[in-house]
């Protein structure tokens, strides 16, 4: 049959929405029309409805629908026929009925389709499964977590969120982060281990005593992070890693000193029961002077102990000798024990699971300021253990390490921890961690009062909590954290404003109002949670002041110590849409960029002041979001050059990764935004080449960040590893050590990259937008072999 | 980059005879470059501004940058424009003259090197010639002038069978990192000591 000729064909089957083909039943049309007549009060009955149905069938048979008829197509024809026959109101009722039916159908089918995708597609094929690079959604527990998380999201969107917030989120005006935990948890905490360990703590199945050695300190630190991760959806950071672990070293050293002294006494003086003698001497000194053996060469202890030993059976000739041996041997043993403890700490944090069993905890540690010999031993060893890597030399993904840089402490030659700063640079040049936080940046320094609590702490990914309008006497990080954050799609506002900057600010103003309203809605839900809902975070006093609450108390009062944060994404695309140039291309755009971000900050500062609640501004880490917004905006507004024509929106205030710019310009341009984003920020410099071979270059960048007022920064460089020969460095297609190609036996090369602050061991788990972003990153410092093209003339810069 | 390479009045010393007659002619304030790197970390210690000069007579098999060989390709840059970019970058430890063969354009490079040293920046230079060859016979005054403002010379051709990735700052093990001031001051080649 010639398919171009329309002929009468009897309708026998119809395609349903889910794709199934079923027998066509004309009476179903008549029934639906009849219901619409009733709804519109058209005073027509089933006969008229049948006539309409007949007319629809006739149209189908004469070829009004292309291909096999579908339910949707038939319904369109019904509407046409009703309108043609003058039943305008009935047609409207029919349309409403259809819309209502499809919404309730959607409730079921969207969820079921999601479940189907999660169950039957591989993570490699489904962006949904790669939304969070830290989850392996191909595993059983990973999929179980995604079932829970996806159903929770859809439930909240339809039944919990106020419709305006739900609409804004679904439509891509804003992004409510960690929506799956909307009614359950807060984001993150800076855990104070000194406070937690004092007197021991409980994980729910028994009490853990206060630890007594560096090995137990590090083991319990992992447990604390893991336990707290089950009560929160965001990062878990140790605020005082050096100060707290140093206590463990102190205890280990004292024990090791006495043991080594006993050994020496036994060997040198043939002392019977040397262990008891050494112990008694230590106990006597403690009782008489309050002194204990410490890594600090302490003359007073030595003298007191000498007297105590001489008072017993020990021969005076050997005491000095034995003490010297004990000091030396105890230092060596404590150092070894500390290294092993740090190695175990890193191994544990890369293997233990938390957060519904499918993820390693998002762990971070802050250190670098404690100058005691014990703390220095801790920091040196965690850096050395990080540098040597995991079992087969792999780069540890966790914890994110943050080295606190401060002049007078560790930044310049001659300062007590300068050697640790140098070591931190060396370690980061190989392993991407530690990152560097800058205590002397004015917006960090303003809080510093010379005490550990007032040092700035960052959550690994970038979050920062220190200012406090609710309780101004406690502008600290310990025990505090972010409660929730929601990001604004800035580029969309700019597109809508069509170059009208005043209109842009009006739109921004109302979007800020909406976002704050949504944060308040979520805060109210969080406040009503009881202490028993967060048995570790609140039950064990990890969160500030929670130890003063009873298990049945609401969390409300103590949560006010936290922050509610508004984030933003795509300042670069926003500026491009408003002026034709982003802030890397034009000074005028940079000025406008600072006005925009400054406006947001002022808005939140005023609100904080009015309500005595901490509203802060976050430079959003864009995972899961970088592709979502731009996809929606491209659909809506088309492909706009420099705005929606890539697969991602640029992270927060960053200069676009595809834009060639010198490292110093990037730092100079991004630094002022650090001062404005009080909820957290990070700047990266991408290096091409192996910085372990040029530590001067690495350090030069860190030093320039410090000088420029960067708050938190990090240097990215390629870290590849051949799993067969173990080579660690830059690998293109061929391993430079063994000559193996990527496609040969033994599997692909591991490629560690940073994504929203976290390291990810393989590019496979990057979502599509993040993969595109990684591909476009312009690296600084090009090898002798590769010649960089000159900076292109900025496209559209004159628009 | 400015200018059109085919019309700019810049000539390069003819390869091969460069060191015998050494007439690096053309305006002293311009040079022909293949490209630049603003934040290089692989052409000497610290962060360096690297200039890849255009034109090279050596034709070493396995060369990383064969596109720099033709003497009439690349683009023309003025010394002043390059210098502005050096000054603008506060991260620099020094500049590196690479290529291409820098010894084909000693006059403008010497100007650049002199300014760099006056500013406290170190100057590294790569060449496919051996150091001894540059000084042999009646050495070119312009090349000597340039060497007078170089701190470290990485000398010798790239030899593929001596290639190794474990070498620092050079590609094959025949190449040397020469401390130029020390070597010129004495009569022996002194290697650079980090």
mmCIF file of C-alpha atoms in Angstrom, chain B residues 2-174:
data_model
loop_
_atom_site.group_PDB
_atom_site.id
_atom_site.type_symbol
_atom_site.label_atom_id
_atom_site.label_comp_id
_atom_site.label_asym_id
_atom_site.label_seq_id
_atom_site.Cartn_x
_atom_site.Cartn_y
_atom_site.Cartn_z
ATOM 1 C CA UNK B 2 50.610 41.469 17.111
ATOM 2 C CA UNK B 3 51.680 41.662 13.533
ATOM 3 C CA UNK B 4 51.680 39.421 10.548
ATOM 4 C CA UNK B 5 54.732 37.183 10.322
ATOM 5 C CA UNK B 6 54.986 37.411 6.573
ATOM 6 C CA UNK B 7 55.264 41.177 6.418
ATOM 7 C CA UNK B 8 57.080 42.107 9.593
ATOM 8 C CA UNK B 9 60.663 43.258 9.066
ATOM 9 C CA UNK B 10 62.371 40.585 11.054
ATOM 10 C CA UNK B 11 64.996 38.212 9.874
ATOM 11 C CA UNK B 12 66.646 35.389 11.590
ATOM 12 C CA UNK B 13 70.269 34.421 11.310
ATOM 13 C CA UNK B 14 70.545 31.649 8.786
ATOM 14 C CA UNK B 15 70.851 28.314 10.526
ATOM 15 C CA UNK B 16 74.045 26.390 10.028
ATOM 16 C CA UNK B 17 76.186 29.459 9.474
ATOM 17 C CA UNK B 18 74.785 31.170 12.501
ATOM 18 C CA UNK B 19 77.780 30.673 14.678
ATOM 19 C CA UNK B 20 80.416 31.006 12.023
ATOM 20 C CA UNK B 21 79.385 34.393 10.738
ATOM 21 C CA UNK B 22 76.845 35.215 13.383
ATOM 22 C CA UNK B 23 75.031 38.067 11.801
ATOM 23 C CA UNK B 24 71.794 38.222 13.668
ATOM 24 C CA UNK B 25 70.315 40.969 11.633
ATOM 25 C CA UNK B 26 66.960 42.696 11.820
ATOM 26 C CA UNK B 27 65.631 45.217 14.288
ATOM 27 C CA UNK B 28 67.193 44.600 17.652
ATOM 28 C CA UNK B 29 63.967 45.112 19.561
ATOM 29 C CA UNK B 30 61.892 42.325 17.996
ATOM 30 C CA UNK B 31 62.082 38.576 17.794
ATOM 31 C CA UNK B 32 60.267 35.745 16.176
ATOM 32 C CA UNK B 33 58.516 33.476 18.650
ATOM 33 C CA UNK B 34 56.530 30.263 18.439
ATOM 34 C CA UNK B 35 54.723 30.959 21.687
ATOM 35 C CA UNK B 36 55.070 31.788 25.358
ATOM 36 C CA UNK B 37 54.138 30.215 28.671
ATOM 37 C CA UNK B 38 53.192 32.564 31.469
ATOM 38 C CA UNK B 39 53.355 30.151 34.409
ATOM 39 C CA UNK B 40 55.747 27.416 33.367
ATOM 40 C CA UNK B 41 56.805 24.996 36.090
ATOM 41 C CA UNK B 42 58.793 22.682 33.838
ATOM 42 C CA UNK B 43 61.486 24.950 32.370
ATOM 43 C CA UNK B 44 63.594 25.604 35.465
ATOM 44 C CA UNK B 45 62.992 26.131 39.164
ATOM 45 C CA UNK B 46 60.039 28.187 40.368
ATOM 46 C CA UNK B 47 57.439 29.691 38.116
ATOM 47 C CA UNK B 48 58.944 31.018 34.904
ATOM 48 C CA UNK B 49 57.970 33.012 31.864
ATOM 49 C CA UNK B 50 59.128 30.876 28.967
ATOM 50 C CA UNK B 51 59.682 32.175 25.464
ATOM 51 C CA UNK B 52 59.694 29.564 22.746
ATOM 52 C CA UNK B 53 61.663 31.185 19.947
ATOM 53 C CA UNK B 54 60.846 30.296 16.367
ATOM 54 C CA UNK B 55 63.431 28.702 14.083
ATOM 55 C CA UNK B 56 65.778 25.795 14.739
ATOM 56 C CA UNK B 57 68.481 24.182 12.558
ATOM 57 C CA UNK B 58 69.095 21.033 14.608
ATOM 58 C CA UNK B 59 66.145 18.903 13.535
ATOM 59 C CA UNK B 60 66.636 16.422 16.396
ATOM 60 C CA UNK B 61 64.640 13.238 15.855
ATOM 61 C CA UNK B 62 61.850 13.012 18.426
ATOM 62 C CA UNK B 63 61.755 16.772 18.999
ATOM 63 C CA UNK B 64 58.875 17.857 21.196
ATOM 64 C CA UNK B 65 58.285 21.046 19.229
ATOM 65 C CA UNK B 66 58.791 20.391 15.510
ATOM 66 C CA UNK B 67 56.514 23.321 14.678
ATOM 67 C CA UNK B 68 59.252 25.655 15.937
ATOM 68 C CA UNK B 69 61.794 24.546 13.321
ATOM 69 C CA UNK B 70 60.800 26.655 10.333
ATOM 70 C CA UNK B 71 62.629 29.977 10.462
ATOM 71 C CA UNK B 72 59.862 31.900 8.765
ATOM 72 C CA UNK B 73 56.914 30.661 10.833
ATOM 73 C CA UNK B 74 55.647 31.865 14.201
ATOM 74 C CA UNK B 75 54.862 35.477 15.026
ATOM 75 C CA UNK B 76 56.778 38.643 15.717
ATOM 76 C CA UNK B 77 56.901 40.034 19.248
ATOM 77 C CA UNK B 78 58.669 43.121 20.466
ATOM 78 C CA UNK B 79 61.030 42.838 23.407
ATOM 79 C CA UNK B 80 59.031 45.577 25.113
ATOM 80 C CA UNK B 81 55.743 43.692 24.809
ATOM 81 C CA UNK B 82 57.282 40.510 26.174
ATOM 82 C CA UNK B 83 58.906 42.449 28.972
ATOM 83 C CA UNK B 84 55.588 43.982 29.983
ATOM 84 C CA UNK B 85 54.185 40.515 30.483
ATOM 85 C CA UNK B 86 57.179 39.482 32.567
ATOM 86 C CA UNK B 87 56.784 42.511 34.795
ATOM 87 C CA UNK B 88 53.067 41.911 35.179
ATOM 88 C CA UNK B 89 53.559 38.460 36.703
ATOM 89 C CA UNK B 90 54.488 38.716 40.395
ATOM 90 C CA UNK B 91 54.906 34.950 40.721
ATOM 91 C CA UNK B 92 58.004 34.643 38.556
ATOM 92 C CA UNK B 93 61.344 33.310 39.725
ATOM 93 C CA UNK B 94 62.796 33.920 36.332
ATOM 94 C CA UNK B 95 62.526 33.689 32.572
ATOM 95 C CA UNK B 96 63.482 30.827 30.295
ATOM 96 C CA UNK B 97 64.609 31.163 26.694
ATOM 97 C CA UNK B 98 63.621 28.038 24.840
ATOM 98 C CA UNK B 99 62.583 27.183 21.385
ATOM 99 C CA UNK B 100 63.389 26.768 18.672
ATOM 100 C CA UNK B 101 67.028 27.647 18.936
ATOM 101 C CA UNK B 102 67.511 30.838 20.997
ATOM 102 C CA UNK B 103 71.061 31.295 19.700
ATOM 103 C CA UNK B 104 69.611 32.299 16.318
ATOM 104 C CA UNK B 105 68.251 35.505 17.876
ATOM 105 C CA UNK B 106 70.835 36.544 20.473
ATOM 106 C CA UNK B 107 70.429 40.313 20.254
ATOM 107 C CA UNK B 108 66.790 40.755 21.339
ATOM 108 C CA UNK B 109 67.093 37.874 23.805
ATOM 109 C CA UNK B 110 70.159 39.489 25.405
ATOM 110 C CA UNK B 111 68.156 42.662 25.910
ATOM 111 C CA UNK B 112 65.401 40.725 27.599
ATOM 112 C CA UNK B 113 67.840 38.707 29.710
ATOM 113 C CA UNK B 114 69.635 41.834 30.883
ATOM 114 C CA UNK B 115 66.398 43.456 32.023
ATOM 115 C CA UNK B 116 65.377 40.241 33.788
ATOM 116 C CA UNK B 117 68.626 39.975 35.712
ATOM 117 C CA UNK B 118 68.472 43.627 36.668
ATOM 118 C CA UNK B 119 65.099 42.871 38.218
ATOM 119 C CA UNK B 120 66.467 39.947 40.205
ATOM 120 C CA UNK B 121 64.993 37.273 37.961
ATOM 121 C CA UNK B 122 67.120 34.316 36.968
ATOM 122 C CA UNK B 123 67.646 33.552 33.288
ATOM 123 C CA UNK B 124 67.674 30.022 31.931
ATOM 124 C CA UNK B 125 68.394 29.241 28.323
ATOM 125 C CA UNK B 126 68.038 26.062 26.288
ATOM 126 C CA UNK B 127 70.214 25.454 23.235
ATOM 127 C CA UNK B 128 70.841 22.589 20.882
ATOM 128 C CA UNK B 129 74.511 23.580 20.615
ATOM 129 C CA UNK B 130 77.134 22.361 23.000
ATOM 130 C CA UNK B 131 78.515 25.067 25.253
ATOM 131 C CA UNK B 132 82.058 24.451 23.958
ATOM 132 C CA UNK B 133 80.884 24.881 20.368
ATOM 133 C CA UNK B 134 79.346 28.262 21.190
ATOM 134 C CA UNK B 135 82.710 29.428 22.486
ATOM 135 C CA UNK B 136 84.927 27.725 19.916
ATOM 136 C CA UNK B 137 87.053 29.571 17.378
ATOM 137 C CA UNK B 138 86.047 33.170 17.093
ATOM 138 C CA UNK B 139 82.793 33.138 18.990
ATOM 139 C CA UNK B 140 79.969 35.407 17.952
ATOM 140 C CA UNK B 141 79.996 38.608 19.933
ATOM 141 C CA UNK B 142 76.198 38.629 20.102
ATOM 142 C CA UNK B 143 76.061 35.080 21.466
ATOM 143 C CA UNK B 144 78.720 35.929 24.039
ATOM 144 C CA UNK B 145 76.729 38.967 24.975
ATOM 145 C CA UNK B 146 73.653 36.821 25.535
ATOM 146 C CA UNK B 147 75.584 34.211 27.537
ATOM 147 C CA UNK B 148 76.827 37.033 29.743
ATOM 148 C CA UNK B 149 73.270 37.404 31.021
ATOM 149 C CA UNK B 150 72.330 33.737 31.319
ATOM 150 C CA UNK B 151 72.485 31.972 34.674
ATOM 151 C CA UNK B 152 71.956 28.437 33.535
ATOM 152 C CA UNK B 153 72.396 27.019 30.062
ATOM 153 C CA UNK B 154 70.831 23.667 29.235
ATOM 154 C CA UNK B 155 72.980 22.619 26.327
ATOM 155 C CA UNK B 156 73.247 19.980 23.643
ATOM 156 C CA UNK B 157 70.849 18.406 21.159
ATOM 157 C CA UNK B 158 68.003 16.138 22.204
ATOM 158 C CA UNK B 159 69.094 12.526 21.659
ATOM 159 C CA UNK B 160 66.166 10.182 21.591
ATOM 160 C CA UNK B 161 67.962 7.056 22.776
ATOM 161 C CA UNK B 162 69.192 8.992 25.809
ATOM 162 C CA UNK B 163 65.724 10.254 26.640
ATOM 163 C CA UNK B 164 64.608 9.802 30.243
ATOM 164 C CA UNK B 165 61.651 11.082 32.198
ATOM 165 C CA UNK B 166 63.545 10.964 35.443
ATOM 166 C CA UNK B 167 65.812 13.811 34.369
ATOM 167 C CA UNK B 168 65.053 17.210 35.793
ATOM 168 C CA UNK B 169 64.910 20.199 33.447
ATOM 169 C CA UNK B 170 66.161 18.349 30.376
ATOM 170 C CA UNK B 171 65.049 15.648 27.976
ATOM 171 C CA UNK B 172 68.071 13.432 27.318
ATOM 172 C CA UNK B 173 71.018 12.516 29.525
ATOM 173 C CA UNK B 174 73.660 14.089 27.223
#
